[in-house]
């Protein structure tokens, strides 16, 4: 992940193992287009990012959201909605200790977007999409 911070991080083209981000538009209605580990484009709107940042532990974790989509340790299909994917990556140091970051994305044939993201103690149930083996930290 490139080292950028503040406003630069939001607008930068960040690249990770197979992932990147670009920003479309400006102001309150702008959209970031993130790329997951399979090369799928996933939208992150300013509205969804504001929702995620309502949780104090998620402030300044935008780069981790990009990193988790681009290089997850596990991806699960939601038990309640087959179009929802949960991307997980473990972070040793967060404001609330070592936690899994879960990025929830709606993935339909013609569109994909981030619904929310949160820190959690464990990976939730659901069919494993990737990898075929259970992940370790």
Short mmCIF file of N, CA and C in Angstrom, two decimals:
data_model
loop_
_atom_site.label_atom_id
_atom_site.label_comp_id
_atom_site.label_asym_id
_atom_site.label_seq_id
_atom_site.Cartn_x
_atom_site.Cartn_y
_atom_site.Cartn_z
N UNK A 1 0.85 -1.17 0.00
CA UNK A 1 0.00 0.00 0.00
C UNK A 1 0.89 1.22 0.00
N UNK A 2 0.63 2.15 -0.90
CA UNK A 2 1.42 3.36 -0.94
C UNK A 2 1.20 4.14 0.34
N UNK A 3 2.21 4.89 0.75
CA UNK A 3 2.12 5.69 1.95
C UNK A 3 1.57 7.06 1.63
N UNK A 4 0.29 7.27 1.84
CA UNK A 4 -0.36 8.56 1.68
C UNK A 4 -1.29 8.75 2.85
N UNK A 5 -1.55 10.00 3.20
CA UNK A 5 -2.41 10.24 4.34
C UNK A 5 -3.36 11.38 4.06
N UNK A 6 -4.35 11.53 4.96
CA UNK A 6 -5.30 12.62 4.87
C UNK A 6 -6.02 12.67 3.55
N UNK A 7 -6.24 13.88 3.01
CA UNK A 7 -6.98 14.03 1.76
C UNK A 7 -6.31 13.32 0.59
N UNK A 8 -4.96 13.25 0.62
CA UNK A 8 -4.26 12.55 -0.45
C UNK A 8 -4.66 11.08 -0.51
N UNK A 9 -4.82 10.45 0.66
CA UNK A 9 -5.17 9.04 0.70
C UNK A 9 -6.51 8.80 0.00
N UNK A 10 -7.46 9.71 0.23
CA UNK A 10 -8.79 9.53 -0.32
C UNK A 10 -8.80 9.60 -1.83
N UNK A 11 -8.00 10.47 -2.41
CA UNK A 11 -8.03 10.68 -3.85
C UNK A 11 -6.94 9.91 -4.59
N UNK A 12 -6.03 9.32 -3.86
CA UNK A 12 -4.89 8.66 -4.50
C UNK A 12 -5.30 7.37 -5.19
N UNK A 13 -4.50 6.97 -6.15
CA UNK A 13 -4.66 5.66 -6.75
C UNK A 13 -3.79 4.73 -5.92
N UNK A 14 -4.42 4.01 -4.99
CA UNK A 14 -3.69 3.13 -4.10
C UNK A 14 -3.61 1.76 -4.72
N UNK A 15 -2.46 1.14 -4.61
CA UNK A 15 -2.29 -0.18 -5.18
C UNK A 15 -1.80 -1.13 -4.09
N UNK A 16 -2.42 -2.29 -4.07
CA UNK A 16 -1.98 -3.35 -3.19
C UNK A 16 -1.87 -4.59 -4.06
N UNK A 17 -1.69 -5.73 -3.45
CA UNK A 17 -1.57 -6.97 -4.21
C UNK A 17 -2.84 -7.19 -5.02
N UNK A 18 -2.86 -6.70 -6.24
CA UNK A 18 -4.01 -6.89 -7.11
C UNK A 18 -5.11 -5.87 -6.94
N UNK A 19 -4.99 -4.91 -6.04
CA UNK A 19 -6.06 -3.96 -5.82
C UNK A 19 -5.66 -2.53 -6.07
N UNK A 20 -6.64 -1.69 -6.28
CA UNK A 20 -6.40 -0.27 -6.47
C UNK A 20 -7.67 0.49 -6.19
N UNK A 21 -7.55 1.82 -6.16
CA UNK A 21 -8.69 2.69 -5.93
C UNK A 21 -8.57 3.91 -6.81
N UNK A 22 -9.69 4.39 -7.28
CA UNK A 22 -9.71 5.67 -7.96
C UNK A 22 -10.96 6.39 -7.52
N UNK A 23 -10.94 7.72 -7.57
CA UNK A 23 -12.06 8.51 -7.10
C UNK A 23 -12.77 9.14 -8.29
N UNK A 24 -14.10 9.07 -8.26
CA UNK A 24 -14.92 9.64 -9.31
C UNK A 24 -15.74 10.75 -8.67
N UNK A 25 -15.68 11.94 -9.28
CA UNK A 25 -16.45 13.07 -8.78
C UNK A 25 -15.76 13.76 -7.63
N UNK A 26 -16.41 14.80 -7.13
CA UNK A 26 -15.88 15.52 -5.98
C UNK A 26 -17.05 15.99 -5.14
N UNK A 27 -16.75 16.37 -3.92
CA UNK A 27 -17.80 16.84 -3.04
C UNK A 27 -18.53 15.70 -2.36
N UNK A 28 -19.73 16.01 -1.87
CA UNK A 28 -20.49 15.07 -1.04
C UNK A 28 -20.93 13.82 -1.79
N UNK A 29 -21.09 13.89 -3.11
CA UNK A 29 -21.59 12.74 -3.84
C UNK A 29 -20.53 11.95 -4.56
N UNK A 30 -19.28 12.06 -4.15
CA UNK A 30 -18.23 11.36 -4.88
C UNK A 30 -18.20 9.87 -4.52
N UNK A 31 -17.59 9.12 -5.40
CA UNK A 31 -17.53 7.66 -5.28
C UNK A 31 -16.10 7.21 -5.51
N UNK A 32 -15.62 6.33 -4.64
CA UNK A 32 -14.34 5.68 -4.88
C UNK A 32 -14.63 4.33 -5.51
N UNK A 33 -13.82 3.95 -6.47
CA UNK A 33 -13.95 2.63 -7.06
C UNK A 33 -12.75 1.82 -6.59
N UNK A 34 -13.03 0.83 -5.75
CA UNK A 34 -12.00 -0.04 -5.20
C UNK A 34 -11.95 -1.31 -6.04
N UNK A 35 -10.85 -2.03 -5.95
CA UNK A 35 -10.70 -3.27 -6.71
C UNK A 35 -10.37 -4.39 -5.73
N UNK A 36 -11.17 -5.46 -5.79
CA UNK A 36 -10.93 -6.56 -4.86
C UNK A 36 -9.90 -7.53 -5.41
N UNK A 37 -9.64 -8.59 -4.67
CA UNK A 37 -8.59 -9.56 -5.00
C UNK A 37 -8.86 -10.31 -6.30
N UNK A 38 -10.10 -10.29 -6.79
CA UNK A 38 -10.44 -10.95 -8.05
C UNK A 38 -10.50 -9.96 -9.21
N UNK A 39 -10.17 -8.69 -8.95
CA UNK A 39 -10.21 -7.67 -9.99
C UNK A 39 -11.58 -7.04 -10.18
N UNK A 40 -12.51 -7.33 -9.30
CA UNK A 40 -13.86 -6.79 -9.36
C UNK A 40 -13.86 -5.34 -8.86
N UNK A 41 -14.53 -4.45 -9.56
CA UNK A 41 -14.67 -3.06 -9.14
C UNK A 41 -15.81 -2.96 -8.13
N UNK A 42 -15.52 -2.34 -6.99
CA UNK A 42 -16.49 -2.20 -5.91
C UNK A 42 -16.56 -0.73 -5.52
N UNK A 43 -17.75 -0.16 -5.60
CA UNK A 43 -17.93 1.26 -5.28
C UNK A 43 -17.98 1.48 -3.77
N UNK A 44 -17.38 2.59 -3.35
CA UNK A 44 -17.50 3.06 -1.96
C UNK A 44 -17.91 4.52 -2.03
N UNK A 45 -19.18 4.79 -1.70
CA UNK A 45 -19.70 6.15 -1.77
C UNK A 45 -19.32 6.93 -0.51
N UNK A 46 -19.32 8.24 -0.64
CA UNK A 46 -19.07 9.08 0.53
C UNK A 46 -20.11 8.84 1.61
N UNK A 47 -21.34 8.56 1.21
CA UNK A 47 -22.41 8.30 2.18
C UNK A 47 -22.10 7.04 2.99
N UNK A 48 -21.64 5.96 2.33
CA UNK A 48 -21.31 4.72 3.03
C UNK A 48 -20.08 4.91 3.91
N UNK A 49 -19.09 5.67 3.41
CA UNK A 49 -17.89 5.94 4.20
C UNK A 49 -18.24 6.74 5.45
N UNK A 50 -19.14 7.71 5.32
CA UNK A 50 -19.58 8.48 6.49
C UNK A 50 -20.28 7.56 7.49
N UNK A 51 -21.08 6.63 7.01
CA UNK A 51 -21.75 5.65 7.88
C UNK A 51 -20.70 4.82 8.63
N UNK A 52 -19.70 4.34 7.94
CA UNK A 52 -18.64 3.53 8.55
C UNK A 52 -17.91 4.34 9.61
N UNK A 53 -17.63 5.59 9.32
CA UNK A 53 -16.88 6.45 10.25
C UNK A 53 -17.70 6.90 11.46
N UNK A 54 -18.99 6.59 11.50
CA UNK A 54 -19.78 6.89 12.69
C UNK A 54 -19.28 6.11 13.89
N UNK A 55 -18.58 5.02 13.64
CA UNK A 55 -18.00 4.20 14.70
C UNK A 55 -16.57 4.67 14.94
N UNK A 56 -16.26 5.17 16.15
CA UNK A 56 -14.94 5.76 16.41
C UNK A 56 -13.76 4.86 16.04
N UNK A 57 -13.91 3.56 16.23
CA UNK A 57 -12.80 2.65 15.92
C UNK A 57 -12.55 2.51 14.42
N UNK A 58 -13.47 3.01 13.59
CA UNK A 58 -13.32 2.90 12.13
C UNK A 58 -12.79 4.18 11.47
N UNK A 59 -12.67 5.25 12.26
CA UNK A 59 -12.11 6.49 11.72
C UNK A 59 -10.66 6.23 11.30
N UNK A 60 -10.26 6.74 10.17
CA UNK A 60 -8.91 6.58 9.62
C UNK A 60 -8.59 5.14 9.20
N UNK A 61 -9.58 4.33 8.91
CA UNK A 61 -9.33 2.95 8.48
C UNK A 61 -9.65 2.75 6.99
N UNK A 62 -9.82 3.84 6.27
CA UNK A 62 -10.15 3.75 4.85
C UNK A 62 -9.11 2.94 4.07
N UNK A 63 -7.85 3.16 4.35
CA UNK A 63 -6.79 2.39 3.68
C UNK A 63 -6.88 0.91 4.00
N UNK A 64 -7.29 0.58 5.23
CA UNK A 64 -7.45 -0.82 5.62
C UNK A 64 -8.63 -1.47 4.90
N UNK A 65 -9.66 -0.68 4.61
CA UNK A 65 -10.80 -1.20 3.84
C UNK A 65 -10.32 -1.59 2.44
N UNK A 66 -9.54 -0.71 1.82
CA UNK A 66 -8.99 -1.02 0.49
C UNK A 66 -8.10 -2.25 0.54
N UNK A 67 -7.24 -2.30 1.57
CA UNK A 67 -6.31 -3.42 1.72
C UNK A 67 -7.06 -4.74 1.94
N UNK A 68 -8.13 -4.70 2.72
CA UNK A 68 -8.91 -5.91 3.00
C UNK A 68 -9.59 -6.43 1.74
N UNK A 69 -10.14 -5.54 0.93
CA UNK A 69 -10.75 -5.98 -0.33
C UNK A 69 -9.70 -6.56 -1.28
N UNK A 70 -8.55 -5.92 -1.34
CA UNK A 70 -7.51 -6.35 -2.28
C UNK A 70 -6.78 -7.61 -1.84
N UNK A 71 -6.66 -7.80 -0.53
CA UNK A 71 -5.89 -8.95 -0.02
C UNK A 71 -6.51 -9.55 1.21
N UNK A 72 -7.73 -10.08 1.10
CA UNK A 72 -8.39 -10.66 2.29
C UNK A 72 -7.74 -11.97 2.71
N UNK A 73 -7.92 -12.31 3.99
CA UNK A 73 -7.50 -13.63 4.48
C UNK A 73 -8.64 -14.62 4.29
N UNK A 74 -9.88 -14.10 4.21
CA UNK A 74 -11.04 -14.94 4.01
C UNK A 74 -12.16 -14.11 3.38
N UNK A 75 -12.95 -14.76 2.54
CA UNK A 75 -14.16 -14.15 1.99
C UNK A 75 -15.29 -15.14 2.18
N UNK A 76 -16.38 -14.67 2.79
CA UNK A 76 -17.54 -15.52 3.06
C UNK A 76 -18.76 -14.97 2.35
N UNK A 77 -19.68 -15.87 2.03
CA UNK A 77 -20.98 -15.47 1.51
C UNK A 77 -21.92 -15.35 2.71
N UNK A 78 -22.71 -14.29 2.75
CA UNK A 78 -23.64 -14.09 3.85
C UNK A 78 -24.65 -15.23 3.90
N UNK A 79 -25.03 -15.63 5.12
CA UNK A 79 -26.05 -16.66 5.27
C UNK A 79 -27.43 -16.12 4.94
N UNK A 80 -27.63 -14.80 5.02
CA UNK A 80 -28.95 -14.23 4.79
C UNK A 80 -29.16 -13.66 3.40
N UNK A 81 -28.07 -13.40 2.65
CA UNK A 81 -28.19 -12.80 1.31
C UNK A 81 -27.05 -13.32 0.45
N UNK A 82 -27.34 -14.12 -0.56
CA UNK A 82 -26.27 -14.70 -1.38
C UNK A 82 -25.47 -13.68 -2.19
N UNK A 83 -25.97 -12.45 -2.31
CA UNK A 83 -25.24 -11.40 -3.02
C UNK A 83 -24.32 -10.60 -2.11
N UNK A 84 -24.31 -10.90 -0.83
CA UNK A 84 -23.45 -10.20 0.13
C UNK A 84 -22.20 -11.03 0.38
N UNK A 85 -21.04 -10.37 0.20
CA UNK A 85 -19.75 -10.99 0.52
C UNK A 85 -19.14 -10.27 1.71
N UNK A 86 -18.53 -11.05 2.59
CA UNK A 86 -17.84 -10.51 3.76
C UNK A 86 -16.35 -10.78 3.59
N UNK A 87 -15.57 -9.72 3.41
CA UNK A 87 -14.12 -9.80 3.22
C UNK A 87 -13.46 -9.57 4.58
N UNK A 88 -12.55 -10.47 4.99
CA UNK A 88 -11.91 -10.38 6.30
C UNK A 88 -10.40 -10.29 6.18
N UNK A 89 -9.82 -9.46 7.04
CA UNK A 89 -8.36 -9.38 7.18
C UNK A 89 -8.09 -9.02 8.64
N UNK A 90 -7.09 -9.67 9.23
CA UNK A 90 -6.78 -9.44 10.65
C UNK A 90 -5.79 -8.30 10.81
N UNK A 91 -6.06 -7.43 11.79
CA UNK A 91 -5.17 -6.31 12.13
C UNK A 91 -4.81 -6.43 13.61
N UNK A 92 -3.51 -6.59 13.88
CA UNK A 92 -3.02 -6.75 15.25
C UNK A 92 -3.28 -5.51 16.09
N UNK A 93 -3.09 -4.33 15.48
CA UNK A 93 -3.18 -3.09 16.24
C UNK A 93 -4.33 -2.22 15.75
N UNK A 94 -5.39 -2.20 16.52
CA UNK A 94 -6.49 -1.27 16.29
C UNK A 94 -6.72 -0.55 17.62
N UNK A 95 -7.60 0.41 17.63
CA UNK A 95 -7.88 1.12 18.89
C UNK A 95 -8.56 0.23 19.92
N UNK A 96 -9.06 -0.93 19.48
CA UNK A 96 -9.73 -1.86 20.39
C UNK A 96 -9.03 -3.22 20.44
N UNK A 97 -7.73 -3.23 20.13
CA UNK A 97 -6.94 -4.46 20.17
C UNK A 97 -6.94 -5.19 18.84
N UNK A 98 -6.38 -6.39 18.81
CA UNK A 98 -6.32 -7.19 17.60
C UNK A 98 -7.70 -7.64 17.18
N UNK A 99 -8.08 -7.29 15.96
CA UNK A 99 -9.43 -7.61 15.47
C UNK A 99 -9.39 -7.92 13.98
N UNK A 100 -10.42 -8.63 13.52
CA UNK A 100 -10.67 -8.82 12.10
C UNK A 100 -11.43 -7.60 11.59
N UNK A 101 -10.99 -7.08 10.46
CA UNK A 101 -11.77 -6.06 9.77
C UNK A 101 -12.66 -6.79 8.79
N UNK A 102 -13.95 -6.55 8.86
CA UNK A 102 -14.92 -7.15 7.94
C UNK A 102 -15.45 -6.04 7.03
N UNK A 103 -15.26 -6.20 5.73
CA UNK A 103 -15.82 -5.27 4.75
C UNK A 103 -16.97 -6.01 4.08
N UNK A 104 -18.17 -5.46 4.20
CA UNK A 104 -19.37 -6.08 3.67
C UNK A 104 -19.69 -5.42 2.33
N UNK A 105 -19.78 -6.22 1.27
CA UNK A 105 -20.05 -5.68 -0.06
C UNK A 105 -21.20 -6.45 -0.71
N UNK A 106 -22.07 -5.71 -1.36
CA UNK A 106 -23.14 -6.30 -2.18
C UNK A 106 -22.54 -6.52 -3.56
N UNK A 107 -22.53 -7.75 -4.02
CA UNK A 107 -21.90 -8.09 -5.29
C UNK A 107 -22.96 -8.71 -6.20
N UNK A 108 -23.46 -7.89 -7.13
CA UNK A 108 -24.42 -8.37 -8.12
C UNK A 108 -23.69 -8.47 -9.46
N UNK A 109 -24.34 -9.06 -10.43
CA UNK A 109 -23.69 -9.28 -11.72
C UNK A 109 -23.23 -7.97 -12.36
N UNK A 110 -24.05 -6.93 -12.28
CA UNK A 110 -23.74 -5.68 -12.98
C UNK A 110 -23.18 -4.59 -12.07
N UNK A 111 -23.12 -4.82 -10.75
CA UNK A 111 -22.70 -3.77 -9.85
C UNK A 111 -22.21 -4.38 -8.54
N UNK A 112 -21.31 -3.67 -7.87
CA UNK A 112 -20.85 -4.08 -6.55
C UNK A 112 -20.54 -2.82 -5.75
N UNK A 113 -20.91 -2.83 -4.46
CA UNK A 113 -20.65 -1.66 -3.63
C UNK A 113 -20.48 -2.07 -2.18
N UNK A 114 -19.70 -1.26 -1.43
CA UNK A 114 -19.50 -1.49 0.00
C UNK A 114 -20.76 -1.07 0.74
N UNK A 115 -21.25 -1.95 1.58
CA UNK A 115 -22.41 -1.68 2.41
C UNK A 115 -21.96 -1.08 3.74
N UNK A 116 -20.97 -1.73 4.37
CA UNK A 116 -20.44 -1.27 5.65
C UNK A 116 -19.10 -1.95 5.89
N UNK A 117 -18.46 -1.58 6.97
CA UNK A 117 -17.22 -2.23 7.43
C UNK A 117 -17.16 -2.08 8.94
N UNK A 118 -16.62 -3.09 9.60
CA UNK A 118 -16.56 -3.05 11.06
C UNK A 118 -15.46 -3.98 11.55
N UNK A 119 -15.06 -3.79 12.80
CA UNK A 119 -14.08 -4.67 13.44
C UNK A 119 -14.83 -5.72 14.24
N UNK A 120 -14.30 -6.95 14.24
CA UNK A 120 -14.97 -8.05 14.93
C UNK A 120 -13.93 -9.01 15.51
N UNK A 121 -14.35 -9.79 16.50
CA UNK A 121 -13.46 -10.76 17.13
C UNK A 121 -13.26 -12.02 16.30
N UNK A 122 -14.24 -12.35 15.47
CA UNK A 122 -14.13 -13.60 14.72
C UNK A 122 -14.83 -13.51 13.38
N UNK A 123 -14.46 -14.41 12.50
CA UNK A 123 -15.07 -14.52 11.18
C UNK A 123 -16.45 -15.15 11.35
N UNK A 124 -17.45 -14.57 10.71
CA UNK A 124 -18.82 -15.06 10.82
C UNK A 124 -19.02 -16.32 9.97
N UNK A 125 -20.15 -16.98 10.17
CA UNK A 125 -20.49 -18.17 9.40
C UNK A 125 -20.81 -17.80 7.96
N UNK A 126 -21.14 -18.78 7.19
CA UNK A 126 -21.45 -18.57 5.78
C UNK A 126 -20.50 -19.38 4.92
N UNK A 127 -20.90 -19.61 3.68
CA UNK A 127 -20.07 -20.40 2.77
C UNK A 127 -18.76 -19.68 2.49
N UNK A 128 -17.66 -20.43 2.53
CA UNK A 128 -16.35 -19.87 2.24
C UNK A 128 -16.20 -19.72 0.73
N UNK A 129 -15.95 -18.50 0.29
CA UNK A 129 -15.70 -18.23 -1.12
C UNK A 129 -14.21 -18.32 -1.41
N UNK A 130 -13.40 -17.82 -0.45
CA UNK A 130 -11.96 -17.83 -0.61
C UNK A 130 -11.31 -17.69 0.75
N UNK A 131 -10.20 -18.32 1.05
CA UNK A 131 -9.55 -19.42 0.33
C UNK A 131 -10.20 -20.73 0.66
N UNK A 132 -9.79 -21.79 0.00
CA UNK A 132 -10.40 -23.09 0.28
C UNK A 132 -10.07 -23.61 1.68
N UNK A 133 -8.96 -23.15 2.27
CA UNK A 133 -8.57 -23.58 3.62
C UNK A 133 -8.96 -22.49 4.63
N UNK A 134 -9.30 -22.86 5.87
CA UNK A 134 -9.61 -21.85 6.89
C UNK A 134 -8.39 -20.95 7.13
N UNK A 135 -8.61 -19.63 7.28
CA UNK A 135 -7.49 -18.72 7.46
C UNK A 135 -6.99 -18.71 8.91
N UNK A 136 -5.73 -18.36 9.04
CA UNK A 136 -5.17 -18.10 10.36
C UNK A 136 -4.79 -16.63 10.39
N UNK A 137 -4.56 -16.13 11.54
CA UNK A 137 -4.22 -14.71 11.65
C UNK A 137 -2.95 -14.44 10.91
#
